[in-house]
Amino acid sequence: TGVHNRGWMDRSFPRMMSRCAQKQQPFCILMIDIDNFKRLNDTWRHVCGDQALLAVANSLLKHVRPEDMVARYGGEEFVIGLPNTGVDEAYIVGERLRGAVEFLQLDFRSGEKLPHLTVSIGIGEMQPGQTVTELISVADEALYRAKDGGRNRGHVINMGSLAGEAAYPGGNVYCATKSAVKAISDGLRIDLADTCIRVTNIKPGLVETNFSV
């Protein structure tokens, strides 16, 4: 697919997380899964599945920065590390990647068009003292909720740590529609602005955000 493998990720992500922590910079992970990939393989066979994997990998590489870290996590899953990137920016990156994949045009036999591909995305932001395994677990849980919510969307879970500490007091989260915001806390102030919602004054608790068109 032209992207790094899981072994490279296991070596490189902890180093980058440590570097960001030392510089007091944020670090986010995107977990990306091709929707309905098994159905694609079963219907169009594995040659088509390989073509879809390659197309998605190329699209991801095309729409990230040189310093961003793209790897294949396994199967139809990819993981992207975003150094010096907070959750607000990670949301924007995720939405850009999701839209880019959705607009891919793939030709198959004799110019036959393959079904449009979509991806689901889970986002996690590094917390103090967090390991790469813990951060991936947060992003993976967010990915599961994105797929459970209908696919072709992203999901953000903001939490102080895996132990459930306070979540980003005074932080910002963005999403596409008001109905997408689910706050397991109180004291939220929501301001509509164009196609996004800005959630501020988050009290201790958990905030989950979906984004989709």
Tab-separated table of C-alpha atoms in Angstrom:
chain	number	residue	atom	x	y	z
A	1	THR	CA	0.000	0.000	0.000
A	2	GLY	CA	2.991	2.323	0.181
A	3	VAL	CA	2.469	3.197	3.877
A	4	HIS	CA	4.372	2.010	6.936
A	5	ASN	CA	3.438	-1.195	8.740
A	6	ARG	CA	2.406	-1.978	12.304
A	7	GLY	CA	5.973	-2.662	13.429
A	8	TRP	CA	7.082	0.792	12.295
A	9	MET	CA	4.141	2.308	14.145
A	10	ASP	CA	5.046	0.448	17.352
A	11	ARG	CA	8.557	1.929	17.201
A	12	SER	CA	7.849	5.419	15.896
A	13	PHE	CA	4.666	6.507	17.650
A	14	PRO	CA	6.036	6.248	21.220
A	15	ARG	CA	9.084	8.305	20.229
A	16	MET	CA	6.924	11.027	18.703
A	17	MET	CA	4.555	11.031	21.689
A	18	SER	CA	7.540	11.435	24.028
A	19	ARG	CA	8.896	14.271	21.905
A	20	CYS	CA	5.546	16.079	21.890
A	21	ALA	CA	5.188	15.607	25.642
A	22	GLN	CA	8.661	17.085	26.273
A	23	LYS	CA	7.786	20.107	24.122
A	24	GLN	CA	4.342	20.356	25.746
A	25	GLN	CA	2.712	19.900	22.356
A	26	PRO	CA	-0.473	17.916	21.677
A	27	PHE	CA	-0.530	14.653	19.760
A	28	CYS	CA	-3.592	12.977	18.249
A	29	ILE	CA	-4.253	9.611	16.671
A	30	LEU	CA	-6.793	8.868	13.950
A	31	MET	CA	-8.001	5.293	13.617
A	32	ILE	CA	-9.464	4.837	10.121
A	33	ASP	CA	-11.447	1.837	8.922
A	34	ILE	CA	-12.805	1.208	5.409
A	35	ASP	CA	-16.547	0.672	5.726
A	36	ASN	CA	-18.096	-2.612	4.560
A	37	PHE	CA	-14.733	-3.917	3.379
A	38	LYS	CA	-15.667	-7.580	3.831
A	39	ARG	CA	-18.720	-7.095	1.634
A	40	LEU	CA	-16.509	-5.465	-0.990
A	41	ASN	CA	-14.148	-8.457	-0.940
A	42	ASP	CA	-16.969	-10.993	-1.021
A	43	THR	CA	-18.768	-9.270	-3.913
A	44	TRP	CA	-15.864	-8.081	-6.046
A	45	ARG	CA	-13.132	-10.490	-4.887
A	46	HIS	CA	-9.779	-9.782	-3.295
A	47	VAL	CA	-8.237	-8.098	-6.322
A	48	CYS	CA	-10.821	-5.363	-5.869
A	49	GLY	CA	-10.127	-5.243	-2.129
A	50	ASP	CA	-6.429	-4.754	-2.787
A	51	GLN	CA	-7.229	-1.948	-5.212
A	52	ALA	CA	-9.446	-0.274	-2.614
A	53	LEU	CA	-6.722	-0.513	0.049
A	54	LEU	CA	-4.185	1.044	-2.288
A	55	ALA	CA	-6.548	3.850	-3.295
A	56	VAL	CA	-7.373	4.717	0.319
A	57	ALA	CA	-3.704	4.605	1.351
A	58	ASN	CA	-2.755	6.950	-1.508
A	59	SER	CA	-5.585	9.305	-0.607
A	60	LEU	CA	-4.499	9.449	3.033
A	61	LEU	CA	-0.896	10.179	2.075
A	62	LYS	CA	-1.995	12.894	-0.314
A	63	HIS	CA	-4.027	14.772	2.294
A	64	VAL	CA	-1.691	14.839	5.312
A	65	ARG	CA	1.417	16.868	6.134
A	66	PRO	CA	4.950	15.518	5.593
A	67	GLU	CA	5.426	15.226	9.370
A	68	ASP	CA	2.228	13.232	9.893
A	69	MET	CA	2.682	9.506	10.476
A	70	VAL	CA	0.610	7.105	8.355
A	71	ALA	CA	0.659	3.343	8.923
A	72	ARG	CA	-1.484	0.358	8.133
A	73	TYR	CA	-2.736	-0.993	11.432
A	74	GLY	CA	-4.025	-4.277	10.041
A	75	GLY	CA	-6.621	-5.524	7.570
A	76	GLU	CA	-8.603	-2.549	6.334
A	77	GLU	CA	-7.541	-0.278	9.218
A	78	PHE	CA	-5.069	2.596	9.048
A	79	VAL	CA	-3.669	4.734	11.849
A	80	ILE	CA	-2.364	8.292	11.549
A	81	GLY	CA	-0.300	10.098	14.151
A	82	LEU	CA	-0.655	13.880	14.146
A	83	PRO	CA	2.204	15.609	16.028
A	84	ASN	CA	1.636	19.073	17.434
A	85	THR	CA	-2.077	18.727	16.660
A	86	GLY	CA	-4.920	19.183	19.133
A	87	VAL	CA	-8.338	17.606	18.915
A	88	ASP	CA	-9.856	20.626	17.131
A	89	GLU	CA	-7.351	20.370	14.299
A	90	ALA	CA	-7.544	16.571	14.302
A	91	TYR	CA	-11.285	16.846	13.675
A	92	ILE	CA	-10.616	19.039	10.634
A	93	VAL	CA	-8.004	16.589	9.344
A	94	GLY	CA	-10.357	13.656	9.870
A	95	GLU	CA	-13.175	15.328	8.007
A	96	ARG	CA	-10.848	16.232	5.132
A	97	LEU	CA	-9.656	12.627	4.851
A	98	ARG	CA	-13.169	11.218	5.091
A	99	GLY	CA	-14.400	13.487	2.323
A	100	ALA	CA	-11.407	12.726	0.097
A	101	VAL	CA	-12.042	8.973	0.289
A	102	GLU	CA	-15.751	9.396	-0.351
A	103	PHE	CA	-15.040	11.175	-3.647
A	104	LEU	CA	-12.610	8.564	-4.961
A	105	GLN	CA	-13.503	7.135	-8.379
A	106	LEU	CA	-12.236	3.579	-8.839
A	107	ASP	CA	-12.304	1.745	-12.162
A	108	PHE	CA	-12.344	-2.034	-12.242
A	109	ARG	CA	-12.666	-4.466	-15.141
A	110	SER	CA	-13.146	-2.776	-18.537
A	111	GLY	CA	-13.817	0.561	-16.918
A	112	GLU	CA	-16.480	-0.872	-14.607
A	113	LYS	CA	-16.929	1.421	-11.607
A	114	LEU	CA	-16.532	0.099	-8.090
A	115	PRO	CA	-18.950	1.249	-5.370
A	116	HIS	CA	-17.998	4.471	-3.622
A	117	LEU	CA	-15.724	3.865	-0.666
A	118	THR	CA	-16.299	5.448	2.722
A	119	VAL	CA	-14.354	5.369	5.964
A	120	SER	CA	-15.158	5.695	9.635
A	121	ILE	CA	-12.727	7.536	11.883
A	122	GLY	CA	-12.005	7.507	15.602
A	123	ILE	CA	-9.953	10.274	17.207
A	124	GLY	CA	-8.003	10.262	20.448
A	125	GLU	CA	-5.777	12.959	21.940
A	126	MET	CA	-2.725	12.143	24.061
A	127	GLN	CA	-3.036	12.724	27.792
A	128	PRO	CA	-0.144	13.147	30.289
A	129	GLY	CA	1.587	9.843	30.993
A	130	GLN	CA	-0.476	7.966	28.427
A	131	THR	CA	1.124	5.118	26.462
A	132	VAL	CA	0.597	4.575	22.759
A	133	THR	CA	-1.421	1.443	23.562
A	134	GLU	CA	-3.760	3.425	25.790
A	135	LEU	CA	-4.147	6.205	23.250
A	136	ILE	CA	-4.917	3.736	20.468
A	137	SER	CA	-7.511	2.117	22.733
A	138	VAL	CA	-9.285	5.470	23.080
A	139	ALA	CA	-9.182	6.084	19.312
A	140	ASP	CA	-10.314	2.510	18.650
A	141	GLU	CA	-13.303	2.919	20.976
A	142	ALA	CA	-14.180	6.137	19.158
A	143	LEU	CA	-13.921	4.267	15.847
A	144	TYR	CA	-16.279	1.573	17.108
A	145	ARG	CA	-18.828	4.224	18.046
A	146	ALA	CA	-18.474	5.913	14.655
A	147	LYS	CA	-19.273	2.636	12.914
A	148	ASP	CA	-22.070	1.867	15.352
A	149	GLY	CA	-23.515	5.312	14.611
A	150	GLY	CA	-23.932	4.599	10.919
A	151	ARG	CA	-20.448	4.619	9.312
A	152	ASN	CA	-18.978	7.279	7.024
A	153	ARG	CA	-18.446	9.533	10.013
A	154	GLY	CA	-15.999	10.302	12.766
A	155	HIS	CA	-16.233	10.154	16.530
A	156	VAL	CA	-14.190	11.951	19.175
A	157	ILE	CA	-13.912	10.855	22.779
A	158	ASN	CA	-12.370	13.480	25.040
A	159	MET	CA	-11.315	12.169	28.396
A	160	GLY	CA	-8.746	13.211	30.951
A	161	SER	CA	-7.355	9.696	31.046
A	162	LEU	CA	-8.447	6.099	30.741
A	163	ALA	CA	-9.356	6.322	34.427
A	164	GLY	CA	-11.986	8.918	33.508
A	165	GLU	CA	-10.546	12.117	34.919
A	166	ALA	CA	-11.890	15.581	34.054
A	167	ALA	CA	-12.215	16.284	30.354
A	168	TYR	CA	-10.690	19.475	29.005
A	169	PRO	CA	-12.213	22.187	31.184
A	170	GLY	CA	-12.661	25.181	28.927
A	171	GLY	CA	-11.754	23.137	25.846
A	172	ASN	CA	-13.343	23.179	22.410
A	173	VAL	CA	-14.880	20.395	20.349
A	174	TYR	CA	-16.327	20.720	16.878
A	175	CYS	CA	-18.939	18.709	15.052
A	176	ALA	CA	-21.170	19.044	12.028
A	177	THR	CA	-24.665	19.078	13.494
A	178	LYS	CA	-26.232	19.962	16.804
A	179	SER	CA	-27.795	16.512	17.129
A	180	ALA	CA	-24.303	14.997	16.929
A	181	VAL	CA	-23.257	16.428	20.302
A	182	LYS	CA	-23.750	14.170	23.289
A	183	ALA	CA	-22.397	15.599	26.533
A	184	ILE	CA	-22.243	13.407	29.601
A	185	SER	CA	-21.745	16.438	31.814
A	186	ASP	CA	-23.442	19.770	32.350
A	187	GLY	CA	-22.661	23.445	31.942
A	188	LEU	CA	-22.194	23.359	28.164
A	189	ARG	CA	-22.593	26.455	26.056
A	190	ILE	CA	-23.285	25.730	22.379
A	191	ASP	CA	-22.938	28.369	19.663
A	192	LEU	CA	-23.970	27.617	16.084
A	193	ALA	CA	-21.560	28.908	13.449
A	194	ASP	CA	-22.040	27.949	9.814
A	195	THR	CA	-21.874	24.137	9.631
A	196	CYS	CA	-20.093	23.601	12.936
A	197	ILE	CA	-20.868	23.751	16.610
A	198	ARG	CA	-18.395	24.980	19.174
A	199	VAL	CA	-18.772	23.441	22.618
A	200	THR	CA	-17.151	25.420	25.420
A	201	ASN	CA	-17.014	25.499	29.218
A	202	ILE	CA	-16.836	21.740	29.549
A	203	LYS	CA	-17.095	20.656	33.168
A	204	PRO	CA	-15.464	17.456	34.451
A	205	GLY	CA	-16.965	14.460	32.702
A	206	LEU	CA	-16.946	12.961	29.269
A	207	VAL	CA	-17.775	14.638	25.992
A	208	GLU	CA	-18.374	12.647	22.843
A	209	THR	CA	-18.631	14.246	19.438
A	210	ASN	CA	-19.670	12.816	16.086
A	211	PHE	CA	-18.972	14.486	12.789
A	212	SER	CA	-20.423	13.631	9.409
A	213	VAL	CA	-22.016	15.290	6.412
